[in-house]
Amino acid sequence: MTVHDTIRPIRWDADRLWLLDQRALPAREVYLDYDDPAAVTEAIRDMVVRGAPAIGVTAAYAAVLAVRRRYAADPAGWRAAVAADLAQLEAARPTAVNLHWAVARIRRRLAELDGDPVPALLAEAQAIEAEDLAANRVMGRLGAALIEPGTAAVMTHCNAGALATAGFGTALGVIRQAFAEGRLGEVYADETRPWLQGARLTAWELAREGIPATLLCEGAAAALLRSGRVSWVIVGADRVAANGDVANKIGTYGLAVLARHHGVRTMVVAPTSTVDLALADGDAIPIEQRAPEEVLCCAGQAVAATGVAAWNPAFDITPAALVDVLVTERGVVHGPTREAVAALFERPPS
């Protein structure tokens, strides 16, 4: 069995952080290198790297850069400066909880360290990366097992693939595994406006890995689901509330509503680091509002009439009632509820 798994968007090499610039895809495959933590914060904000798990891994390495720089400058008083660096890093993207989870984990590790903290902190960042990749492979197997052999097609939205993680992906990890096992024939991918992550990133991943893919604009989703060709909608998540409500790329909510109406099941694939038990439900999840120009322009060219405003939330909330299955590295939850989500944390990772 060949599992299609060749893409790694984050690398630590030669004491520097390297990020695959996702803004340049699919036209160019370019890695940018960083040794300045403030520049990594900007890279997260500017979508060089995106996807909740990938942002978390990147944040961990950014913390290594911050500590290395501050400790070298002031071995006695570095902690205050690092605290400010981490606060700026944490504010880069408000919705993706993996960013906050990773920074919190780094803070806990720093509190345990004396002397030169860099080697231990680098080991922690590398552990976060390795754990994410391992979790994605577990979720791939668990999710693929839910897809009946001979399934003609599934549909996905945005990019929840290797590019959004340390590698392999969440939603696309399930799709990769299902295709490798011969369960699945084809993938339909929404364009995902306004950043076109589906067109630029998901389609690129699938084409590069040799998985048959067909692109559609969001406005065509209802007609496709009505056709009966799609058995599952499979998406990732940027945050999951305690009751199972899901924050994901804008358009996910509408797709879940359409799927339910047409009898198509919805699968959300996310590691437990994306679950935020501190938030009771989706109404408490902060939704990032991005610049109107992302909607009013395309590739730097105005496409809307002068004087028109734009509403540009980066994410929406899909109620748990519309989620048929939540797949995590700790197990599968059918019909997520507050009790079932909480019970995930009583299980060891699979």
mmCIF file of C-alpha atoms in Angstrom:
data_model
loop_
_atom_site.group_PDB
_atom_site.id
_atom_site.type_symbol
_atom_site.label_atom_id
_atom_site.label_comp_id
_atom_site.label_asym_id
_atom_site.label_seq_id
_atom_site.Cartn_x
_atom_site.Cartn_y
_atom_site.Cartn_z
ATOM 1 C CA MET A 1 0.000 0.000 0.000
ATOM 2 C CA THR A 2 1.437 3.365 -1.051
ATOM 3 C CA VAL A 3 0.480 6.273 1.214
ATOM 4 C CA HIS A 4 0.896 9.590 -0.604
ATOM 5 C CA ASP A 5 2.902 11.633 1.896
ATOM 6 C CA THR A 6 5.744 13.775 0.538
ATOM 7 C CA ILE A 7 4.966 17.357 1.642
ATOM 8 C CA ARG A 8 6.553 19.032 4.689
ATOM 9 C CA PRO A 9 5.807 22.783 5.023
ATOM 10 C CA ILE A 10 7.934 23.404 8.151
ATOM 11 C CA ARG A 11 11.608 22.575 8.595
ATOM 12 C CA TRP A 12 14.265 23.292 11.211
ATOM 13 C CA ASP A 13 17.640 23.169 9.507
ATOM 14 C CA ALA A 14 21.010 24.808 10.133
ATOM 15 C CA ASP A 15 19.636 26.456 13.284
ATOM 16 C CA ARG A 16 16.991 28.307 11.288
ATOM 17 C CA LEU A 17 13.269 27.901 10.658
ATOM 18 C CA TRP A 18 12.226 27.280 7.053
ATOM 19 C CA LEU A 19 8.610 27.774 5.942
ATOM 20 C CA LEU A 20 7.113 26.828 2.612
ATOM 21 C CA ASP A 21 5.602 30.113 1.411
ATOM 22 C CA GLN A 22 1.997 29.108 0.819
ATOM 23 C CA ARG A 23 1.198 32.461 -0.775
ATOM 24 C CA ALA A 24 3.380 31.495 -3.747
ATOM 25 C CA LEU A 25 1.711 28.130 -4.401
ATOM 26 C CA PRO A 26 0.930 26.613 -6.813
ATOM 27 C CA ALA A 27 3.088 28.673 -9.174
ATOM 28 C CA ARG A 28 6.296 28.482 -7.124
ATOM 29 C CA GLU A 29 7.556 26.188 -4.368
ATOM 30 C CA VAL A 30 9.717 28.479 -2.232
ATOM 31 C CA TYR A 31 10.996 28.034 1.324
ATOM 32 C CA LEU A 32 11.680 31.204 3.322
ATOM 33 C CA ASP A 33 14.191 31.041 6.179
ATOM 34 C CA TYR A 34 13.867 32.834 9.513
ATOM 35 C CA ASP A 35 16.014 33.542 12.544
ATOM 36 C CA ASP A 36 13.999 36.536 13.807
ATOM 37 C CA PRO A 37 10.948 35.670 15.951
ATOM 38 C CA ALA A 38 9.165 38.903 15.016
ATOM 39 C CA ALA A 39 9.456 37.956 11.344
ATOM 40 C CA VAL A 40 7.886 34.568 12.094
ATOM 41 C CA THR A 41 4.992 36.322 13.830
ATOM 42 C CA GLU A 42 4.474 38.356 10.663
ATOM 43 C CA ALA A 43 4.700 35.194 8.563
ATOM 44 C CA ILE A 44 1.848 33.680 10.570
ATOM 45 C CA ARG A 45 -0.226 36.853 10.275
ATOM 46 C CA ASP A 46 0.501 37.217 6.545
ATOM 47 C CA MET A 47 -0.404 33.593 5.682
ATOM 48 C CA VAL A 48 3.071 32.394 4.735
ATOM 49 C CA VAL A 49 2.058 29.515 6.990
ATOM 50 C CA ARG A 50 -1.576 28.726 7.821
ATOM 51 C CA GLY A 51 -3.681 25.946 9.243
ATOM 52 C CA ALA A 52 -4.103 25.575 12.995
ATOM 53 C CA PRO A 53 -1.666 22.679 13.642
ATOM 54 C CA ALA A 54 1.004 24.192 11.360
ATOM 55 C CA ILE A 55 0.663 27.524 13.144
ATOM 56 C CA GLY A 56 1.168 25.758 16.476
ATOM 57 C CA VAL A 57 4.340 23.998 15.291
ATOM 58 C CA THR A 58 5.650 27.214 13.773
ATOM 59 C CA ALA A 59 4.975 29.091 17.007
ATOM 60 C CA ALA A 60 7.018 26.566 18.970
ATOM 61 C CA TYR A 61 10.021 27.117 16.697
ATOM 62 C CA ALA A 62 9.488 30.894 16.818
ATOM 63 C CA ALA A 63 9.776 30.636 20.599
ATOM 64 C CA VAL A 64 13.134 28.883 20.182
ATOM 65 C CA LEU A 65 14.333 31.778 18.021
ATOM 66 C CA ALA A 66 13.100 34.296 20.602
ATOM 67 C CA VAL A 67 14.771 32.563 23.531
ATOM 68 C CA ARG A 68 18.023 32.075 21.645
ATOM 69 C CA ARG A 69 18.176 35.763 20.714
ATOM 70 C CA ARG A 70 17.178 37.091 24.147
ATOM 71 C CA TYR A 71 19.387 34.710 26.133
ATOM 72 C CA ALA A 72 22.438 35.570 24.007
ATOM 73 C CA ALA A 73 21.821 39.279 24.568
ATOM 74 C CA ASP A 74 21.094 39.085 28.318
ATOM 75 C CA PRO A 75 21.716 35.719 30.041
ATOM 76 C CA ALA A 76 20.490 37.110 33.359
ATOM 77 C CA GLY A 77 17.364 39.020 32.318
ATOM 78 C CA TRP A 78 16.101 37.328 29.155
ATOM 79 C CA ARG A 79 12.775 36.101 30.525
ATOM 80 C CA ALA A 80 10.922 39.443 30.448
ATOM 81 C CA ALA A 81 11.849 40.071 26.830
ATOM 82 C CA VAL A 82 10.820 36.540 25.843
ATOM 83 C CA ALA A 83 7.486 36.995 27.596
ATOM 84 C CA ALA A 84 6.807 40.023 25.390
ATOM 85 C CA ASP A 85 7.854 38.087 22.278
ATOM 86 C CA LEU A 86 5.474 35.245 23.135
ATOM 87 C CA ALA A 87 2.605 37.660 23.763
ATOM 88 C CA GLN A 88 3.086 39.180 20.295
ATOM 89 C CA LEU A 89 3.312 35.740 18.747
ATOM 90 C CA GLU A 90 0.110 34.610 20.433
ATOM 91 C CA ALA A 91 -1.783 37.611 19.048
ATOM 92 C CA ALA A 92 -0.879 36.861 15.419
ATOM 93 C CA ARG A 93 -4.051 34.817 14.660
ATOM 94 C CA PRO A 94 -6.862 34.850 17.262
ATOM 95 C CA THR A 95 -9.030 31.908 16.157
ATOM 96 C CA ALA A 96 -6.557 29.043 15.714
ATOM 97 C CA VAL A 97 -6.310 27.578 19.208
ATOM 98 C CA ASN A 98 -3.201 25.512 18.405
ATOM 99 C CA LEU A 99 -1.216 28.751 18.450
ATOM 100 C CA HIS A 100 -2.274 29.444 22.031
ATOM 101 C CA TRP A 101 -1.853 25.771 22.985
ATOM 102 C CA ALA A 102 1.723 25.687 21.678
ATOM 103 C CA VAL A 103 2.704 28.969 23.343
ATOM 104 C CA ALA A 104 1.227 27.767 26.653
ATOM 105 C CA ARG A 105 3.231 24.546 26.384
ATOM 106 C CA ILE A 106 6.420 26.523 25.695
ATOM 107 C CA ARG A 107 5.758 28.755 28.708
ATOM 108 C CA ARG A 108 5.382 25.702 30.957
ATOM 109 C CA ARG A 109 8.631 24.240 29.670
ATOM 110 C CA LEU A 110 10.495 27.527 30.132
ATOM 111 C CA ALA A 111 9.354 27.714 33.751
ATOM 112 C CA GLU A 112 11.154 24.409 34.400
ATOM 113 C CA LEU A 113 14.496 25.431 32.897
ATOM 114 C CA ASP A 114 17.662 26.898 34.388
ATOM 115 C CA GLY A 115 20.836 27.911 32.586
ATOM 116 C CA ASP A 116 20.865 27.919 28.791
ATOM 117 C CA PRO A 117 17.257 27.051 27.865
ATOM 118 C CA VAL A 118 17.760 26.746 24.094
ATOM 119 C CA PRO A 119 18.637 23.016 23.748
ATOM 120 C CA ALA A 120 15.713 21.876 25.892
ATOM 121 C CA LEU A 121 13.308 24.270 24.197
ATOM 122 C CA LEU A 122 14.390 23.132 20.740
ATOM 123 C CA ALA A 123 13.759 19.543 21.818
ATOM 124 C CA GLU A 124 10.270 20.594 22.960
ATOM 125 C CA ALA A 125 9.493 22.250 19.614
ATOM 126 C CA GLN A 126 10.717 19.166 17.760
ATOM 127 C CA ALA A 127 8.516 17.012 19.995
ATOM 128 C CA ILE A 128 5.477 19.172 19.158
ATOM 129 C CA GLU A 129 6.211 18.721 15.460
ATOM 130 C CA ALA A 130 6.706 14.942 15.769
ATOM 131 C CA GLU A 131 3.567 14.539 17.877
ATOM 132 C CA ASP A 132 1.486 16.420 15.314
ATOM 133 C CA LEU A 133 2.714 14.245 12.459
ATOM 134 C CA ALA A 134 2.066 11.073 14.455
ATOM 135 C CA ALA A 135 -1.427 12.255 15.425
ATOM 136 C CA ASN A 136 -2.256 12.996 11.800
ATOM 137 C CA ARG A 137 -1.344 9.473 10.753
ATOM 138 C CA VAL A 138 -3.514 8.006 13.510
ATOM 139 C CA MET A 139 -6.441 10.217 12.504
ATOM 140 C CA GLY A 140 -5.900 9.210 8.889
ATOM 141 C CA ARG A 141 -6.350 5.551 9.773
ATOM 142 C CA LEU A 142 -9.348 6.160 12.044
ATOM 143 C CA GLY A 143 -11.127 8.405 9.569
ATOM 144 C CA ALA A 144 -10.388 6.240 6.540
ATOM 145 C CA ALA A 145 -11.963 3.268 8.296
ATOM 146 C CA LEU A 146 -15.283 5.164 8.245
ATOM 147 C CA ILE A 147 -15.236 5.526 4.458
ATOM 148 C CA GLU A 148 -16.903 2.554 2.827
ATOM 149 C CA PRO A 149 -14.786 0.735 0.208
ATOM 150 C CA GLY A 150 -15.916 1.710 -3.258
ATOM 151 C CA THR A 151 -16.876 5.272 -2.278
ATOM 152 C CA ALA A 152 -16.960 7.310 -5.479
ATOM 153 C CA ALA A 153 -16.125 10.707 -4.059
ATOM 154 C CA VAL A 154 -15.765 12.919 -1.004
ATOM 155 C CA MET A 155 -15.694 16.697 -0.749
ATOM 156 C CA THR A 156 -13.437 19.006 1.251
ATOM 157 C CA HIS A 157 -13.198 22.730 1.959
ATOM 158 C CA CYS A 158 -10.154 24.975 2.406
ATOM 159 C CA ASN A 159 -6.892 23.127 3.043
ATOM 160 C CA ALA A 160 -6.550 20.704 5.930
ATOM 161 C CA GLY A 161 -3.665 18.809 4.418
ATOM 162 C CA ALA A 162 0.068 18.493 4.882
ATOM 163 C CA LEU A 163 0.355 22.240 4.275
ATOM 164 C CA ALA A 164 -1.838 22.942 7.325
ATOM 165 C CA THR A 165 0.091 20.635 9.652
ATOM 166 C CA ALA A 166 3.544 19.224 10.289
ATOM 167 C CA GLY A 167 2.725 16.784 7.472
ATOM 168 C CA PHE A 168 0.151 14.286 6.146
ATOM 169 C CA GLY A 169 -2.795 16.470 7.184
ATOM 170 C CA THR A 170 -6.037 16.133 9.112
ATOM 171 C CA ALA A 171 -8.934 16.017 6.613
ATOM 172 C CA LEU A 172 -6.542 15.312 3.736
ATOM 173 C CA GLY A 173 -4.772 12.770 5.937
ATOM 174 C CA VAL A 174 -8.019 10.799 6.029
ATOM 175 C CA ILE A 175 -8.369 11.245 2.270
ATOM 176 C CA ARG A 176 -4.746 10.193 1.646
ATOM 177 C CA GLN A 177 -5.215 7.060 3.731
ATOM 178 C CA ALA A 178 -8.587 6.176 2.206
ATOM 179 C CA PHE A 179 -7.197 6.544 -1.316
ATOM 180 C CA ALA A 180 -4.152 4.428 -0.446
ATOM 181 C CA GLU A 181 -6.454 1.700 0.905
ATOM 182 C CA GLY A 182 -8.509 1.700 -2.277
ATOM 183 C CA ARG A 183 -11.645 2.962 -0.556
ATOM 184 C CA LEU A 184 -11.989 6.226 -2.464
ATOM 185 C CA GLY A 185 -12.037 7.230 -6.100
ATOM 186 C CA GLU A 186 -12.072 11.036 -6.260
ATOM 187 C CA VAL A 187 -11.963 14.252 -4.238
ATOM 188 C CA TYR A 188 -13.966 17.409 -4.875
ATOM 189 C CA ALA A 189 -12.394 20.570 -3.461
ATOM 190 C CA ASP A 190 -14.070 23.953 -2.963
ATOM 191 C CA GLU A 191 -12.044 26.913 -4.263
ATOM 192 C CA THR A 192 -12.376 28.527 -0.803
ATOM 193 C CA ARG A 193 -12.619 32.230 -1.420
ATOM 194 C CA PRO A 194 -11.167 34.790 -0.893
ATOM 195 C CA TRP A 195 -7.703 33.217 -0.370
ATOM 196 C CA LEU A 196 -8.448 30.242 -2.659
ATOM 197 C CA GLN A 197 -6.810 27.703 -0.358
ATOM 198 C CA GLY A 198 -8.752 24.935 -2.069
ATOM 199 C CA ALA A 199 -7.702 25.970 -5.550
ATOM 200 C CA ARG A 200 -4.099 26.900 -4.743
ATOM 201 C CA LEU A 201 -3.238 24.473 -1.943
ATOM 202 C CA THR A 202 -5.565 21.470 -1.691
ATOM 203 C CA ALA A 203 -5.689 20.962 -5.451
ATOM 204 C CA TRP A 204 -1.880 21.307 -5.560
ATOM 205 C CA GLU A 205 -1.428 18.713 -2.806
ATOM 206 C CA LEU A 206 -3.794 16.224 -4.419
ATOM 207 C CA ALA A 207 -2.332 16.671 -7.892
ATOM 208 C CA ARG A 208 1.215 16.337 -6.585
ATOM 209 C CA GLU A 209 0.308 13.137 -4.737
ATOM 210 C CA GLY A 210 -1.548 11.641 -7.728
ATOM 211 C CA ILE A 211 -4.980 11.639 -6.083
ATOM 212 C CA PRO A 212 -7.780 12.432 -8.587
ATOM 213 C CA ALA A 213 -9.194 15.868 -7.765
ATOM 214 C CA THR A 214 -11.897 18.126 -9.180
ATOM 215 C CA LEU A 215 -12.221 21.795 -8.232
ATOM 216 C CA LEU A 216 -15.481 23.701 -7.847
ATOM 217 C CA CYS A 217 -16.534 27.123 -6.615
ATOM 218 C CA GLU A 218 -18.584 27.213 -3.416
ATOM 219 C CA GLY A 219 -21.690 28.189 -5.357
ATOM 220 C CA ALA A 220 -21.652 24.798 -7.098
ATOM 221 C CA ALA A 221 -21.574 22.774 -3.863
ATOM 222 C CA ALA A 222 -25.344 22.394 -3.497
ATOM 223 C CA ALA A 223 -25.757 21.032 -7.022
ATOM 224 C CA LEU A 224 -22.882 18.605 -6.531
ATOM 225 C CA LEU A 225 -24.271 17.291 -3.238
ATOM 226 C CA ARG A 226 -27.720 16.922 -4.798
ATOM 227 C CA SER A 227 -26.216 14.786 -7.568
ATOM 228 C CA GLY A 228 -25.491 11.942 -5.150
ATOM 229 C CA ARG A 229 -21.848 11.575 -6.192
ATOM 230 C CA VAL A 230 -20.461 12.664 -2.791
ATOM 231 C CA SER A 231 -20.696 10.440 0.300
ATOM 232 C CA TRP A 232 -18.793 12.553 2.840
ATOM 233 C CA VAL A 233 -17.839 16.170 3.444
ATOM 234 C CA ILE A 234 -14.475 16.005 5.245
ATOM 235 C CA VAL A 235 -12.978 19.145 6.808
ATOM 236 C CA GLY A 236 -10.461 20.200 9.428
ATOM 237 C CA ALA A 237 -10.918 22.670 12.275
ATOM 238 C CA ASP A 238 -9.198 25.690 13.767
ATOM 239 C CA ARG A 239 -10.944 25.331 17.125
ATOM 240 C CA VAL A 240 -13.482 22.927 18.611
ATOM 241 C CA ALA A 241 -15.502 24.151 21.594
ATOM 242 C CA ALA A 242 -16.311 21.969 24.608
ATOM 243 C CA ASN A 243 -19.747 21.081 23.222
ATOM 244 C CA GLY A 244 -18.404 20.050 19.804
ATOM 245 C CA ASP A 245 -19.135 23.259 17.888
ATOM 246 C CA VAL A 246 -16.448 23.765 15.230
ATOM 247 C CA ALA A 247 -14.684 26.892 13.985
ATOM 248 C CA ASN A 248 -13.279 26.343 10.516
ATOM 249 C CA LYS A 249 -12.642 28.302 7.335
ATOM 250 C CA ILE A 250 -15.543 30.527 6.314
ATOM 251 C CA GLY A 251 -17.974 28.514 4.215
ATOM 252 C CA THR A 252 -17.750 25.335 6.297
ATOM 253 C CA TYR A 253 -21.029 26.084 8.086
ATOM 254 C CA GLY A 254 -22.903 26.529 4.817
ATOM 255 C CA LEU A 255 -21.408 23.339 3.428
ATOM 256 C CA ALA A 256 -22.456 21.398 6.537
ATOM 257 C CA VAL A 257 -26.019 22.733 6.215
ATOM 258 C CA LEU A 258 -26.110 21.662 2.561
ATOM 259 C CA ALA A 259 -24.661 18.257 3.406
ATOM 260 C CA ARG A 260 -27.289 17.593 6.067
ATOM 261 C CA HIS A 261 -30.104 18.624 3.704
ATOM 262 C CA HIS A 262 -28.854 16.204 1.047
ATOM 263 C CA GLY A 263 -28.147 13.287 3.362
ATOM 264 C CA VAL A 264 -24.373 13.585 3.057
ATOM 265 C CA ARG A 265 -22.353 13.008 6.225
ATOM 266 C CA THR A 266 -19.907 15.570 7.632
ATOM 267 C CA MET A 267 -16.615 14.497 9.201
ATOM 268 C CA VAL A 268 -14.414 16.937 11.150
ATOM 269 C CA VAL A 269 -10.808 15.816 11.622
ATOM 270 C CA ALA A 270 -8.720 17.598 14.255
ATOM 271 C CA PRO A 271 -6.192 16.716 16.973
ATOM 272 C CA THR A 272 -7.201 17.233 20.592
ATOM 273 C CA SER A 273 -4.809 20.203 20.705
ATOM 274 C CA THR A 274 -7.510 21.949 18.613
ATOM 275 C CA VAL A 275 -10.196 21.243 21.240
ATOM 276 C CA ASP A 276 -10.707 24.127 23.668
ATOM 277 C CA LEU A 277 -12.526 22.855 26.752
ATOM 278 C CA ALA A 278 -12.383 26.352 28.255
ATOM 279 C CA LEU A 279 -14.980 27.596 25.748
ATOM 280 C CA ALA A 280 -18.498 26.316 26.363
ATOM 281 C CA ASP A 281 -19.708 26.590 22.796
ATOM 282 C CA GLY A 282 -19.003 28.110 19.414
ATOM 283 C CA ASP A 283 -20.414 31.511 20.342
ATOM 284 C CA ALA A 284 -17.371 32.005 22.591
ATOM 285 C CA ILE A 285 -14.821 31.335 19.836
ATOM 286 C CA PRO A 286 -13.178 34.572 18.635
ATOM 287 C CA ILE A 287 -13.584 35.000 14.884
ATOM 288 C CA GLU A 288 -10.771 36.741 13.054
ATOM 289 C CA GLN A 289 -11.868 39.608 10.791
ATOM 290 C CA ARG A 290 -9.471 40.165 7.943
ATOM 291 C CA ALA A 291 -8.858 43.114 5.624
ATOM 292 C CA PRO A 292 -11.695 44.093 3.237
ATOM 293 C CA GLU A 293 -9.166 44.230 0.391
ATOM 294 C CA GLU A 294 -8.995 40.430 0.385
ATOM 295 C CA VAL A 295 -12.609 40.418 -0.871
ATOM 296 C CA LEU A 296 -12.563 43.623 -2.893
ATOM 297 C CA CYS A 297 -9.432 42.696 -4.846
ATOM 298 C CA CYS A 298 -7.968 39.647 -6.564
ATOM 299 C CA ALA A 299 -4.204 39.319 -7.029
ATOM 300 C CA GLY A 300 -3.882 43.014 -6.209
ATOM 301 C CA GLN A 301 -6.455 44.148 -8.768
ATOM 302 C CA ALA A 302 -9.768 45.701 -7.725
ATOM 303 C CA VAL A 303 -12.757 43.561 -8.711
ATOM 304 C CA ALA A 304 -15.522 45.421 -6.865
ATOM 305 C CA ALA A 305 -17.145 48.784 -7.461
ATOM 306 C CA THR A 306 -15.472 51.747 -5.769
ATOM 307 C CA GLY A 307 -17.027 52.616 -2.432
ATOM 308 C CA VAL A 308 -18.371 49.119 -1.687
ATOM 309 C CA ALA A 309 -17.630 47.725 1.776
ATOM 310 C CA ALA A 310 -16.697 44.099 2.506
ATOM 311 C CA TRP A 311 -17.413 41.746 5.404
ATOM 312 C CA ASN A 312 -14.512 39.309 5.645
ATOM 313 C CA PRO A 313 -14.598 36.863 8.566
ATOM 314 C CA ALA A 314 -11.900 34.242 8.179
ATOM 315 C CA PHE A 315 -13.929 31.531 9.934
ATOM 316 C CA ASP A 316 -17.474 30.495 10.769
ATOM 317 C CA ILE A 317 -19.022 28.205 13.385
ATOM 318 C CA THR A 318 -20.579 24.870 12.495
ATOM 319 C CA PRO A 319 -22.883 23.672 15.306
ATOM 320 C CA ALA A 320 -22.102 20.245 16.734
ATOM 321 C CA ALA A 321 -25.552 19.089 15.642
ATOM 322 C CA LEU A 322 -24.366 19.263 12.016
ATOM 323 C CA VAL A 323 -21.214 17.218 12.669
ATOM 324 C CA ASP A 324 -21.761 13.513 12.138
ATOM 325 C CA VAL A 325 -18.276 12.433 13.210
ATOM 326 C CA LEU A 326 -15.361 14.089 15.005
ATOM 327 C CA VAL A 327 -12.086 12.241 14.422
ATOM 328 C CA THR A 328 -9.159 12.872 16.796
ATOM 329 C CA GLU A 329 -5.951 11.004 17.607
ATOM 330 C CA ARG A 330 -7.645 9.829 20.809
ATOM 331 C CA GLY A 331 -10.580 8.277 19.027
ATOM 332 C CA VAL A 332 -13.760 8.895 17.045
ATOM 333 C CA VAL A 333 -16.874 10.648 18.374
ATOM 334 C CA HIS A 334 -20.135 10.016 16.554
ATOM 335 C CA GLY A 335 -22.534 12.936 17.030
ATOM 336 C CA PRO A 336 -20.317 15.125 19.262
ATOM 337 C CA THR A 337 -21.734 16.199 22.619
ATOM 338 C CA ARG A 338 -20.162 17.985 25.579
ATOM 339 C CA GLU A 339 -19.829 14.690 27.457
ATOM 340 C CA ALA A 340 -18.340 12.815 24.509
ATOM 341 C CA VAL A 341 -15.801 15.555 23.786
ATOM 342 C CA ALA A 342 -14.723 15.687 27.446
ATOM 343 C CA ALA A 343 -14.351 11.894 27.477
ATOM 344 C CA LEU A 344 -11.727 12.125 24.714
ATOM 345 C CA PHE A 345 -9.262 13.537 27.232
ATOM 346 C CA GLU A 346 -9.673 10.492 29.454
ATOM 347 C CA ARG A 347 -8.297 8.282 26.675
ATOM 348 C CA PRO A 348 -4.631 7.899 25.744
ATOM 349 C CA PRO A 349 -3.679 8.717 22.154
ATOM 350 C CA SER A 350 -4.334 5.744 19.837
#
